[in-house]
mmCIF file of N, CA and C and ligand atoms in Angstrom:
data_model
loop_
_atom_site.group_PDB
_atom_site.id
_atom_site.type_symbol
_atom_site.label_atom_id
_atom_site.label_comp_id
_atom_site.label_asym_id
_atom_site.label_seq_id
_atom_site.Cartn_x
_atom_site.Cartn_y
_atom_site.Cartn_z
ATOM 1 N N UNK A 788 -44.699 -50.545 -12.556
ATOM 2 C CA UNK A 788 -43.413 -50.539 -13.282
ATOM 3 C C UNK A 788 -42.812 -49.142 -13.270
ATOM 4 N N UNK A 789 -41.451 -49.113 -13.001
ATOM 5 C CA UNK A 789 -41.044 -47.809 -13.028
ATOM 6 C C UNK A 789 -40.878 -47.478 -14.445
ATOM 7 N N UNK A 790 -40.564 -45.895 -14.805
ATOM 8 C CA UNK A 790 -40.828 -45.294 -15.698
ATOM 9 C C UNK A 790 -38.962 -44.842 -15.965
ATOM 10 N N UNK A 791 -38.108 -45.302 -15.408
ATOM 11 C CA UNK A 791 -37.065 -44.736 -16.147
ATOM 12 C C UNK A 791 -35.941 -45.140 -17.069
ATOM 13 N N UNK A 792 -35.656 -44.381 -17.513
ATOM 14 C CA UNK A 792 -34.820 -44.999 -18.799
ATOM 15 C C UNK A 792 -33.051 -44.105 -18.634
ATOM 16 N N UNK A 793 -32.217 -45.071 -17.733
ATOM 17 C CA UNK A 793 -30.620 -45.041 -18.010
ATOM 18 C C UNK A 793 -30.209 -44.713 -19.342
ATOM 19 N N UNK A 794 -29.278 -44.202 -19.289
ATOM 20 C CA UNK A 794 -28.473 -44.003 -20.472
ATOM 21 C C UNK A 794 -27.665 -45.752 -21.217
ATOM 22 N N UNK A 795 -28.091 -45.887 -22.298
ATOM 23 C CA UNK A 795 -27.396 -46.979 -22.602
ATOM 24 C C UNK A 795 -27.682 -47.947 -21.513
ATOM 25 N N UNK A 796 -28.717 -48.345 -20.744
ATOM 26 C CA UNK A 796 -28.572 -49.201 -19.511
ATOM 27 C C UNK A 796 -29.660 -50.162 -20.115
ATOM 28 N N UNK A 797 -29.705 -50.969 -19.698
ATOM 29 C CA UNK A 797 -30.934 -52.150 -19.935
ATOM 30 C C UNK A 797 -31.798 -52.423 -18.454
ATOM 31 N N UNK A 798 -32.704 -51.857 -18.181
ATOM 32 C CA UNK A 798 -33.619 -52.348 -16.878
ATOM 33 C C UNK A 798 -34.150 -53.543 -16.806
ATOM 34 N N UNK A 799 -34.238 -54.005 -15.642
ATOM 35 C CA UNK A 799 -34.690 -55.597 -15.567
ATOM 36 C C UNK A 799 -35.157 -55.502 -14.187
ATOM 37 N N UNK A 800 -36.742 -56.330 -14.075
ATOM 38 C CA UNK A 800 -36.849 -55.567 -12.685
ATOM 39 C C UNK A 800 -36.032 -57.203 -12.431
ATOM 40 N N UNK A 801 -36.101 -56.864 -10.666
ATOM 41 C CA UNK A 801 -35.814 -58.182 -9.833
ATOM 42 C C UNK A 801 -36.811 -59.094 -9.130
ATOM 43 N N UNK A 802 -37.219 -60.269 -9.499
ATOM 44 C CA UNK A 802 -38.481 -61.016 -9.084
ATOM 45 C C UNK A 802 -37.926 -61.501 -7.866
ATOM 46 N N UNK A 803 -37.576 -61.038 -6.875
ATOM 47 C CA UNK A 803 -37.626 -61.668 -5.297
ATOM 48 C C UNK A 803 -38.573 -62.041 -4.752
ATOM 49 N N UNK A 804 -38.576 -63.746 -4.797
ATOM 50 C CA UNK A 804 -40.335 -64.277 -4.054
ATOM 51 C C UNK A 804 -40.389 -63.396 -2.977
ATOM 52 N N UNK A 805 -41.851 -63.131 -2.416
ATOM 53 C CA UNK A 805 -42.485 -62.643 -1.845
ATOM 54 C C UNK A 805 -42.068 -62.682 -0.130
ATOM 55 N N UNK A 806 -41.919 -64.384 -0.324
ATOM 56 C CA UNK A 806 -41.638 -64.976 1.269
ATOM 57 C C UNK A 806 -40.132 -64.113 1.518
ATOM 58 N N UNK A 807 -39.159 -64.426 0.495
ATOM 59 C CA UNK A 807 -37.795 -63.974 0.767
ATOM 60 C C UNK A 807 -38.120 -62.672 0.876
ATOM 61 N N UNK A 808 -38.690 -61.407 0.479
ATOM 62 C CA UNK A 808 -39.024 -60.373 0.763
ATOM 63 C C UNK A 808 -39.481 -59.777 2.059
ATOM 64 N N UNK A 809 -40.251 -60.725 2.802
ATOM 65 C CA UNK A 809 -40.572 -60.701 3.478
ATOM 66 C C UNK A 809 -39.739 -60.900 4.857
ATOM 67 N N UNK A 810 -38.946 -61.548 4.414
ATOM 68 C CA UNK A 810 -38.012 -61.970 5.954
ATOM 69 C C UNK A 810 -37.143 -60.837 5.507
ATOM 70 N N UNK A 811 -36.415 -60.935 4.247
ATOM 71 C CA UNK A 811 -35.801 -59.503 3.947
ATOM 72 C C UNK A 811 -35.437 -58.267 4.595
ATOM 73 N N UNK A 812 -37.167 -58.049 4.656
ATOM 74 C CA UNK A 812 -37.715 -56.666 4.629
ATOM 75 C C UNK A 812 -37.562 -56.578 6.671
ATOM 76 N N UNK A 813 -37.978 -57.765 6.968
ATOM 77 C CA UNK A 813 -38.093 -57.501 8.407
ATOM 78 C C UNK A 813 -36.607 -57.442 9.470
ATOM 79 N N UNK A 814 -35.663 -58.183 8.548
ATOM 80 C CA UNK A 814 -33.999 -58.097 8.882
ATOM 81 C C UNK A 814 -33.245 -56.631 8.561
ATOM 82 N N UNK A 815 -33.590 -56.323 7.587
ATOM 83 C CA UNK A 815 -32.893 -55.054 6.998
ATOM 84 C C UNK A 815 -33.437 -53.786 8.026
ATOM 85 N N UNK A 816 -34.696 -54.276 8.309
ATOM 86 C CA UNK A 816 -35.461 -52.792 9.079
ATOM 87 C C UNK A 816 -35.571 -52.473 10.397
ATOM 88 N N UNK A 817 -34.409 -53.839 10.855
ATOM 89 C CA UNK A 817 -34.393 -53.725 12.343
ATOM 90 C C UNK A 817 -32.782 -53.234 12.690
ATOM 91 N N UNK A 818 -33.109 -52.484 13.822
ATOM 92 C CA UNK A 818 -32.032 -51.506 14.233
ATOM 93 C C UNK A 818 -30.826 -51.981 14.576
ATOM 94 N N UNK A 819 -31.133 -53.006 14.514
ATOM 95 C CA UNK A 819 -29.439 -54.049 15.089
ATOM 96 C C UNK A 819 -29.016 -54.732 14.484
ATOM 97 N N UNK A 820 -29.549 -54.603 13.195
ATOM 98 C CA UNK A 820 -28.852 -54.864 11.839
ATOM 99 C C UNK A 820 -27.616 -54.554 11.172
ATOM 100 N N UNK A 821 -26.243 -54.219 11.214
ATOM 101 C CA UNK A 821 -25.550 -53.702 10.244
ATOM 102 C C UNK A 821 -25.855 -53.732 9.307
ATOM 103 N N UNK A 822 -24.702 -52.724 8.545
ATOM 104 C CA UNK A 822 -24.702 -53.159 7.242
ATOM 105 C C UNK A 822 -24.360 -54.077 6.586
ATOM 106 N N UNK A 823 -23.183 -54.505 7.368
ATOM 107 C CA UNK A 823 -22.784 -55.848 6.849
ATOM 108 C C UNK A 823 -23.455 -56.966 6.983
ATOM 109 N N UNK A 824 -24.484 -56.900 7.845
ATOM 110 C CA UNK A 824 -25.466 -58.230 8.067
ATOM 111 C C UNK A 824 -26.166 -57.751 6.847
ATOM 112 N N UNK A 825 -26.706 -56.902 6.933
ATOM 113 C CA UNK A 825 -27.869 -56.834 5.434
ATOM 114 C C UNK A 825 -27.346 -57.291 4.123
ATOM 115 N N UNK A 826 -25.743 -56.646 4.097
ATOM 116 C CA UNK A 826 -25.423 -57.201 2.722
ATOM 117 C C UNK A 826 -25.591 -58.855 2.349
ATOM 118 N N UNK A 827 -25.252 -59.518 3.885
ATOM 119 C CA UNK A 827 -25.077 -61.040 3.711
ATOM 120 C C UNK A 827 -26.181 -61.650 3.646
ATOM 121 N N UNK A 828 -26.955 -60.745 4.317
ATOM 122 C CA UNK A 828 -28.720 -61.217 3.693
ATOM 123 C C UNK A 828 -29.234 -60.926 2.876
ATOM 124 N N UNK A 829 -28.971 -59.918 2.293
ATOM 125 C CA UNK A 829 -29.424 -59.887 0.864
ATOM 126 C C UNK A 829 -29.066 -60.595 -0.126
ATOM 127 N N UNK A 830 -27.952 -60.753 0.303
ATOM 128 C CA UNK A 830 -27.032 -62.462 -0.843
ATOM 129 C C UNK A 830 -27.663 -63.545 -0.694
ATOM 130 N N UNK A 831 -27.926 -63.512 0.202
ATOM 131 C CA UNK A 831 -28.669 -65.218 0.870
ATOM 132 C C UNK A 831 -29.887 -65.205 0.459
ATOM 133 N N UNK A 832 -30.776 -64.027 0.521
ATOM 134 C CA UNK A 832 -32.096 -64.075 0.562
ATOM 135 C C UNK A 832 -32.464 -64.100 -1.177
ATOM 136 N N UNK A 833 -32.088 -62.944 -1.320
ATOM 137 C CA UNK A 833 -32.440 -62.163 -2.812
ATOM 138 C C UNK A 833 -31.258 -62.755 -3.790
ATOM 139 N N UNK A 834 -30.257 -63.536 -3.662
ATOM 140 C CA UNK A 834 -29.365 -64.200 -4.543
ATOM 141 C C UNK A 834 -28.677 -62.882 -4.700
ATOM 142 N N UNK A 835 -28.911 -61.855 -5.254
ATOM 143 C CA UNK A 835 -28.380 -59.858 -6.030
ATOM 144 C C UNK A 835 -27.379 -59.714 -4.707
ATOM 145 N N UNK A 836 -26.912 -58.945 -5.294
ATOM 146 C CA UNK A 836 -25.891 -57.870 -4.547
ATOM 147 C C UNK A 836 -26.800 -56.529 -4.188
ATOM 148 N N UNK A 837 -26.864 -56.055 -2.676
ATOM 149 C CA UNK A 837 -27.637 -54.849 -2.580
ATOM 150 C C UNK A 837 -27.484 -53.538 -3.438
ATOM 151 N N UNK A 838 -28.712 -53.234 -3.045
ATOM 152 C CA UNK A 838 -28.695 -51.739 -3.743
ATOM 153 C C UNK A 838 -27.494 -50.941 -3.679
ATOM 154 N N UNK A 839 -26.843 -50.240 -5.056
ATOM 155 C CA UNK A 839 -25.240 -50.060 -5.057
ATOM 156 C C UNK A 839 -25.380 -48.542 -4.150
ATOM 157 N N UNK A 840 -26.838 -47.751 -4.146
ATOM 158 C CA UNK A 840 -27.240 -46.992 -3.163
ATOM 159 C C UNK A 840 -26.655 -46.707 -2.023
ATOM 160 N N UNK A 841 -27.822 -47.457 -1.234
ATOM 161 C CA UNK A 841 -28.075 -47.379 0.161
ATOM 162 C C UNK A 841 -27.833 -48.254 0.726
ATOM 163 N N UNK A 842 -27.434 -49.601 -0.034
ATOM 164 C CA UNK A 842 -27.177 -51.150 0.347
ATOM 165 C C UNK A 842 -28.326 -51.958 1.129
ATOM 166 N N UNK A 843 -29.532 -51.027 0.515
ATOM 167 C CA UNK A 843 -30.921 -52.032 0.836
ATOM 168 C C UNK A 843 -31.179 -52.305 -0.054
ATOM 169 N N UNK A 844 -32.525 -53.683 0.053
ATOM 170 C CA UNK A 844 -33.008 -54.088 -0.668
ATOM 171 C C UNK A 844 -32.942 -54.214 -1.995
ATOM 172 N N UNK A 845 -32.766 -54.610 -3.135
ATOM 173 C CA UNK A 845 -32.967 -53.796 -4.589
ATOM 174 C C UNK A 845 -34.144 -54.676 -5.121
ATOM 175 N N UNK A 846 -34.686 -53.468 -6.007
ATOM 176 C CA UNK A 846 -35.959 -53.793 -6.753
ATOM 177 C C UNK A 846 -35.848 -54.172 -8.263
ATOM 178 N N UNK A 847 -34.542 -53.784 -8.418
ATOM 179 C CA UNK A 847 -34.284 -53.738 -10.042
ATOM 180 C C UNK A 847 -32.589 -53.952 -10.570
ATOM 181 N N UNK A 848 -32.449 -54.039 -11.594
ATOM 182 C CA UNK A 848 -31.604 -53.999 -11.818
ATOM 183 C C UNK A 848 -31.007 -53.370 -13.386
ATOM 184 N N UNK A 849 -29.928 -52.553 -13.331
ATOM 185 C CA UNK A 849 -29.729 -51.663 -14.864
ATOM 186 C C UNK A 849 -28.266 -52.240 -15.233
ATOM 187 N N UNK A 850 -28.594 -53.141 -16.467
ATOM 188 C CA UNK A 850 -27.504 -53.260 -16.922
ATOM 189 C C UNK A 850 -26.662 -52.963 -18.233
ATOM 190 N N UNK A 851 -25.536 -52.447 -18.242
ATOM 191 C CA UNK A 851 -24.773 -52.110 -18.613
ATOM 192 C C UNK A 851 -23.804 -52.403 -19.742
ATOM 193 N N UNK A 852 -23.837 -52.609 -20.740
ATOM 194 C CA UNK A 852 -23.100 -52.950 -21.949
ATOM 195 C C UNK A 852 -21.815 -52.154 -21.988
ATOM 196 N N UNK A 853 -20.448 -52.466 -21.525
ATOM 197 C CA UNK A 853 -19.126 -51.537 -21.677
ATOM 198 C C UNK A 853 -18.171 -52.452 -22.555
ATOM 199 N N UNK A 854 -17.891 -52.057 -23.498
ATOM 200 C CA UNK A 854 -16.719 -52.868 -24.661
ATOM 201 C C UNK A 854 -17.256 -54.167 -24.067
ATOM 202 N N UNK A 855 -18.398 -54.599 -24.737
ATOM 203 C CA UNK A 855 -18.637 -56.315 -24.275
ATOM 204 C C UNK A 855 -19.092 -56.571 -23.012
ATOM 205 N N UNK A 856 -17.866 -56.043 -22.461
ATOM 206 C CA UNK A 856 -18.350 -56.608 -20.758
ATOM 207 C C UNK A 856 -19.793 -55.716 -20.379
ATOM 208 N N UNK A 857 -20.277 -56.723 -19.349
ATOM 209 C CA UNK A 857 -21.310 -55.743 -18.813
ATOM 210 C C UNK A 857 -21.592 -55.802 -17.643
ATOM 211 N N UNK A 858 -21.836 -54.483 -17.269
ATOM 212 C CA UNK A 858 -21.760 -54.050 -15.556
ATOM 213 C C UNK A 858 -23.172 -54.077 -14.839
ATOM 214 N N UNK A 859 -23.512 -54.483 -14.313
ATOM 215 C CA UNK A 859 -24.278 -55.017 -13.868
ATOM 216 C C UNK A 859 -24.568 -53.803 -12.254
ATOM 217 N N UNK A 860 -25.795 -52.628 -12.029
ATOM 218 C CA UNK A 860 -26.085 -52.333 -11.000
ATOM 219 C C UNK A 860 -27.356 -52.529 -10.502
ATOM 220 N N UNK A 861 -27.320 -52.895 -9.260
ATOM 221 C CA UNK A 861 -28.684 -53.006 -8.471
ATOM 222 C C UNK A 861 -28.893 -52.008 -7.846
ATOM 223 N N UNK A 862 -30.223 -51.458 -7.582
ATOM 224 C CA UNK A 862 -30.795 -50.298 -6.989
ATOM 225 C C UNK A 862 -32.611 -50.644 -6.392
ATOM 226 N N UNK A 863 -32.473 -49.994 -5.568
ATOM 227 C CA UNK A 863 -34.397 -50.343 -4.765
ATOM 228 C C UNK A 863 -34.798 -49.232 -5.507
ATOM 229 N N UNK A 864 -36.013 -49.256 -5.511
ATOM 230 C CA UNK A 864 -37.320 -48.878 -5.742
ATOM 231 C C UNK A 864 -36.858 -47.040 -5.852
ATOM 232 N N UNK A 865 -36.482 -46.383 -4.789
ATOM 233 C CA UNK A 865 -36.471 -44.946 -4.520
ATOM 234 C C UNK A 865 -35.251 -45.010 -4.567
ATOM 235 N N UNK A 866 -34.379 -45.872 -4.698
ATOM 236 C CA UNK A 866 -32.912 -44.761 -5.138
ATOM 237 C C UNK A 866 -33.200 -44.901 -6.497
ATOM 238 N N UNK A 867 -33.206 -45.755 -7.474
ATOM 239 C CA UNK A 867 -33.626 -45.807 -8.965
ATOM 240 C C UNK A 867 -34.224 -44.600 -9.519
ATOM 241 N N UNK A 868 -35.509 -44.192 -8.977
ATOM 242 C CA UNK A 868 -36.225 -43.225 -9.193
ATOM 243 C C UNK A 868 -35.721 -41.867 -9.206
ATOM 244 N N UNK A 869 -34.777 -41.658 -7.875
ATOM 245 C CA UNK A 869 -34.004 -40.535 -7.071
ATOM 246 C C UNK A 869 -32.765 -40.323 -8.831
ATOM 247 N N UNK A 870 -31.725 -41.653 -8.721
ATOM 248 C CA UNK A 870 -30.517 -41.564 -9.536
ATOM 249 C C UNK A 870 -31.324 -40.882 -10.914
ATOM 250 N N UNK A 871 -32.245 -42.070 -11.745
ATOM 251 C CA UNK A 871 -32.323 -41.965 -12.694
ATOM 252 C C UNK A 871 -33.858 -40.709 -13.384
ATOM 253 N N UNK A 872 -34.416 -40.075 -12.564
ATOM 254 C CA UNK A 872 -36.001 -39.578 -12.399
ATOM 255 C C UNK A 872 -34.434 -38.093 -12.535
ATOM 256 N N UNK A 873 -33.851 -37.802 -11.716
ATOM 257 C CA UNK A 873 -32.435 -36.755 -11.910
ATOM 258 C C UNK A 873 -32.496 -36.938 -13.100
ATOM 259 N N UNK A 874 -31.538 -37.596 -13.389
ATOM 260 C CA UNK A 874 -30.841 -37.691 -15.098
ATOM 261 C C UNK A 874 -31.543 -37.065 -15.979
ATOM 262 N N UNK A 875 -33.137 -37.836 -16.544
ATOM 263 C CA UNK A 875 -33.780 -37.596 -17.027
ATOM 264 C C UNK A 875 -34.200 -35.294 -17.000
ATOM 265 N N UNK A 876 -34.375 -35.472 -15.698
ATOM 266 C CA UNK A 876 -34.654 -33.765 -15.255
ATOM 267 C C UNK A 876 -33.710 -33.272 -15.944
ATOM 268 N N UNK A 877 -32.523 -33.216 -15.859
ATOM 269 C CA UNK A 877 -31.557 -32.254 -16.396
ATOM 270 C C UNK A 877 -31.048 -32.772 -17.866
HETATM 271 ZN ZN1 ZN B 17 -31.353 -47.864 -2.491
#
């Protein structure tokens, strides 16, 4: 489990079966992939919208309470850590 804590954010990881991970992981990491193919596979596969990152994979998700509405971001594993492991530092 990661260890970080957003400002005002609510963490939730993302349970992507294993299998969908798996084909996922092997589409996103091949070189003749766009980006735009990954995004449409990550919709398809993982149901989420990609990492608001790098537009891979996401592992988690931080959501957001703004006047009611709430914003909703996805992030993988190492941008999460990268964005929010920062914050925390400074
Ligand atoms: Zn990322």
């Amino acid at each position: 489990m990661l260890r970080i804590r957003p400002d005002n954010g609510t963490v939730r990881e993302l349970n992507i079966p294993k299998e969908q991970l798996e084909v996922l992981e092997k589409i996103v990491s091949s070189p003749r992939t766009t980006d735009d193919i990954k995004k449409i596979m990550i919709k398809k596969f993982a149901k989420v919208s990609p990492c608001c990152v790098c537009g891979g994979i996401p592992s988690l998700e931080v959501v957001y309470d703004a006047d009611g509405a709430s914003r909703v971001e996805r992030y993988c594993e190492s941008c999460a850590n990268r964005v929010f492991t920062r914050n925390a530092v400074l």
